[in-house]
Amino acid sequence: MCSCDCLSIAAHVPVDILPRENPYLLLHTDKGQRFFPLVGRSYWTIGRGKDNDIVIKDHCISRNHAILQSTETGDFYLIDLGSLNGTFVNGRRVAIPVTIHNTDQITFGKTEVQFYRATPTNVGKQPRNLEWDTPTSSVHERRLTSVMVVDMRNFTALTRQLDEKVLSSLIGSWFRHAGGIVRSSGSWVDKYIGDAIMAIWFHGQQEVNQDDILQIFQAIIQLHNMTRALSAQYPLPFKLRIGAAVNTGYAMVGNTGSGEHPDYTAIGDTVNAAFRLESATKEIGRDLAIGATTYSHLIGLPYLHQAFEPHTVSLKGYDAKTITYGTTFDHLDRFLDANSSEEMTGITGFASRAGFGE
């Protein structure tokens, strides 16, 4: 039987002094009203485990239950991470990432909270001297980065054919495992966007180490293998697949976090082009597309030309044609094998043994 014995998401502060221009979660307990301000970063993890940003000690809540994601436009998305008992918005189970609105009722396990955000008619002039309303640090710098975007293929068709409970478990599990793979590869999921994720890797000031790019490719192969494994565990109408893109270049990187949780994100053309390149994978019929700059940093590696083929594409929002280099997951896996082998230099015919040209 589920029970909720304690909530530890925020200090007890009277609602009448709440700074209403900031979005927040509000819940009612036997000890009064408690709330958590959604400021200072772009996402918050929710669950029973102590490693979450919002910890709710409800035995019906999973250790890692859900994620709240804010966007540059001010919208908030709620993502269930495949929790056992589900996440509900206004009584409807969350099967896919959904946008939440002012006064929406959210249920995690047996715990109910309400989401509030300011609108032009409900912003109040309230005191700003609460303990949690700490100044947000802001540091922006131009950094050399590689941006990875991974998207689920045929996601809309999947949502129309799957039971909501199965869909919620599948998508939540995919997001949770994807986050773990990205973290183990030296980055973090910067954005959960509908059926896609974005992650960022930082390089040196002037140059990109080839091993850094290979590490990103390895993460993509792991994401591909994880997706195939999940697909086999669920009664799906078709196999779950992903598409991916990697783009390298300079971006404006901002630290907009506060307290113990700095929140880094990147903006600019390098990021925008990464999303467009991922969309282009459908046009060129490949699983992975990489930008010309990313490709240039790999020149000199064995069997690069066999694995990646050049394509000329038109990216949405760009006037000029763009050169991208595409490959399949099979060829990417072989390329990684070739470049991790101790025998990769000086041995005739290795490309054939690695599977290129088949």
CSV table of N, CA, C and O in Angstrom, one decimal, residues 152-155 157-159 161-171 174 226-241:
chain,number,residue,atom,x,y,z
A,152,MET,N,13.8,10.1,-31.9
A,152,MET,CA,13.1,8.8,-32.1
A,152,MET,C,12.4,8.9,-33.5
A,152,MET,O,11.7,9.9,-33.8
A,153,ARG,N,12.6,7.9,-34.3
A,153,ARG,CA,11.9,7.8,-35.6
A,153,ARG,C,10.5,7.3,-35.5
A,153,ARG,O,10.2,6.5,-34.7
A,154,ASN,N,9.6,7.9,-36.3
A,154,ASN,CA,8.2,7.5,-36.4
A,154,ASN,C,7.5,7.6,-35.1
A,154,ASN,O,6.6,6.7,-34.7
A,155,PHE,N,7.8,8.6,-34.3
A,155,PHE,CA,7.3,8.7,-32.9
A,155,PHE,C,5.8,9.0,-32.9
A,155,PHE,O,5.0,8.4,-32.1
A,157,ALA,N,3.5,8.1,-35.1
A,157,ALA,CA,2.8,6.8,-35.4
A,157,ALA,C,2.8,5.9,-34.2
A,157,ALA,O,1.8,5.3,-33.9
A,158,LEU,N,3.8,5.9,-33.4
A,158,LEU,CA,3.9,5.1,-32.3
A,158,LEU,C,2.9,5.5,-31.2
A,158,LEU,O,2.2,4.7,-30.6
A,159,THR,N,2.7,6.8,-31.0
A,159,THR,CA,1.8,7.4,-30.0
A,159,THR,C,0.4,7.0,-30.4
A,159,THR,O,-0.5,6.9,-29.5
A,161,GLN,N,-0.7,4.2,-31.8
A,161,GLN,CA,-0.9,2.8,-31.9
A,161,GLN,C,-0.7,2.1,-30.5
A,161,GLN,O,-1.1,0.9,-30.4
A,162,LEU,N,0.0,2.7,-29.6
A,162,LEU,CA,0.3,2.1,-28.3
A,162,LEU,C,-0.6,2.5,-27.2
A,162,LEU,O,-1.1,3.7,-27.2
A,163,ASP,N,-0.9,1.6,-26.3
A,163,ASP,CA,-1.6,1.9,-25.1
A,163,ASP,C,-0.8,2.9,-24.3
A,163,ASP,O,0.4,2.9,-24.3
A,164,GLU,N,-1.5,3.9,-23.6
A,164,GLU,CA,-0.8,5.0,-22.9
A,164,GLU,C,0.1,4.5,-21.9
A,164,GLU,O,1.2,5.0,-21.7
A,165,LYS,N,-0.2,3.5,-21.1
A,165,LYS,CA,0.6,2.9,-20.1
A,165,LYS,C,1.9,2.3,-20.6
A,165,LYS,O,3.0,2.6,-20.1
A,166,VAL,N,1.8,1.6,-21.7
A,166,VAL,CA,2.9,1.0,-22.4
A,166,VAL,C,3.8,2.1,-22.9
A,166,VAL,O,5.1,2.1,-22.8
A,167,LEU,N,3.2,3.1,-23.6
A,167,LEU,CA,4.0,4.2,-24.2
A,167,LEU,C,4.7,4.9,-23.2
A,167,LEU,O,5.9,5.3,-23.3
A,168,SER,N,4.1,5.2,-22.0
A,168,SER,CA,4.7,6.0,-21.0
A,168,SER,C,5.9,5.2,-20.4
A,168,SER,O,7.0,5.8,-20.2
A,169,SER,N,5.8,3.9,-20.2
A,169,SER,CA,6.9,3.1,-19.7
A,169,SER,C,8.0,3.1,-20.7
A,169,SER,O,9.2,3.2,-20.3
A,170,LEU,N,7.7,2.9,-22.0
A,170,LEU,CA,8.7,2.8,-23.0
A,170,LEU,C,9.5,4.1,-23.1
A,170,LEU,O,10.7,4.1,-23.1
A,171,ILE,N,8.8,5.2,-23.3
A,171,ILE,CA,9.5,6.5,-23.5
A,171,ILE,C,10.2,6.9,-22.2
A,171,ILE,O,11.4,7.4,-22.3
A,174,TRP,N,13.4,5.0,-22.0
A,174,TRP,CA,14.3,5.5,-23.0
A,174,TRP,C,15.0,6.7,-22.6
A,174,TRP,O,16.3,6.8,-22.7
A,226,MET,N,20.8,0.4,-27.0
A,226,MET,CA,19.8,0.5,-26.0
A,226,MET,C,18.4,0.6,-26.6
A,226,MET,O,17.5,0.0,-26.1
A,227,THR,N,18.3,1.4,-27.6
A,227,THR,CA,17.0,1.5,-28.3
A,227,THR,C,16.5,0.2,-28.8
A,227,THR,O,15.3,-0.2,-28.7
A,228,ARG,N,17.4,-0.6,-29.5
A,228,ARG,CA,17.0,-1.9,-30.0
A,228,ARG,C,16.6,-2.9,-28.9
A,228,ARG,O,15.7,-3.6,-29.0
A,229,ALA,N,17.4,-2.8,-27.7
A,229,ALA,CA,17.0,-3.7,-26.6
A,229,ALA,C,15.7,-3.3,-26.0
A,229,ALA,O,14.9,-4.2,-25.7
A,230,LEU,N,15.4,-2.0,-25.9
A,230,LEU,CA,14.1,-1.6,-25.4
A,230,LEU,C,12.9,-2.1,-26.3
A,230,LEU,O,11.9,-2.5,-25.9
A,231,SER,N,13.2,-1.9,-27.6
A,231,SER,CA,12.2,-2.3,-28.6
A,231,SER,C,11.8,-3.7,-28.5
A,231,SER,O,10.6,-4.1,-28.7
A,232,ALA,N,12.8,-4.6,-28.1
A,232,ALA,CA,12.5,-6.0,-28.0
A,232,ALA,C,11.7,-6.4,-26.7
A,232,ALA,O,11.1,-7.4,-26.6
A,233,GLN,N,11.7,-5.4,-25.8
A,233,GLN,CA,11.0,-5.7,-24.5
A,233,GLN,C,9.6,-5.3,-24.5
A,233,GLN,O,8.8,-5.6,-23.5
A,234,TYR,N,9.1,-4.6,-25.5
A,234,TYR,CA,7.7,-4.1,-25.5
A,234,TYR,C,7.0,-4.6,-26.7
A,234,TYR,O,7.6,-4.8,-27.8
A,235,PRO,N,5.7,-4.8,-26.6
A,235,PRO,CA,4.8,-5.2,-27.8
A,235,PRO,C,4.6,-4.0,-28.7
A,235,PRO,O,3.5,-3.4,-28.7
A,236,LEU,N,5.5,-3.7,-29.6
A,236,LEU,CA,5.5,-2.6,-30.5
A,236,LEU,C,5.0,-3.0,-31.9
A,236,LEU,O,5.3,-4.1,-32.3
A,237,PRO,N,4.3,-2.1,-32.5
A,237,PRO,CA,3.8,-2.4,-33.9
A,237,PRO,C,4.9,-2.4,-34.9
A,237,PRO,O,4.8,-2.9,-36.0
A,238,PHE,N,6.1,-1.7,-34.6
A,238,PHE,CA,7.3,-1.8,-35.4
A,238,PHE,C,8.5,-1.5,-34.5
A,238,PHE,O,8.3,-1.1,-33.4
A,239,LYS,N,9.6,-1.8,-35.1
A,239,LYS,CA,10.9,-1.6,-34.3
A,239,LYS,C,11.2,-0.1,-34.0
A,239,LYS,O,11.0,0.7,-34.9
A,240,LEU,N,11.6,0.1,-32.8
A,240,LEU,CA,11.9,1.5,-32.4
A,240,LEU,C,13.3,1.8,-32.9
A,240,LEU,O,14.2,1.0,-32.8
A,241,ARG,N,13.4,3.0,-33.6
A,241,ARG,CA,14.7,3.4,-34.2
A,241,ARG,C,15.0,4.8,-33.8
A,241,ARG,O,14.1,5.6,-33.5
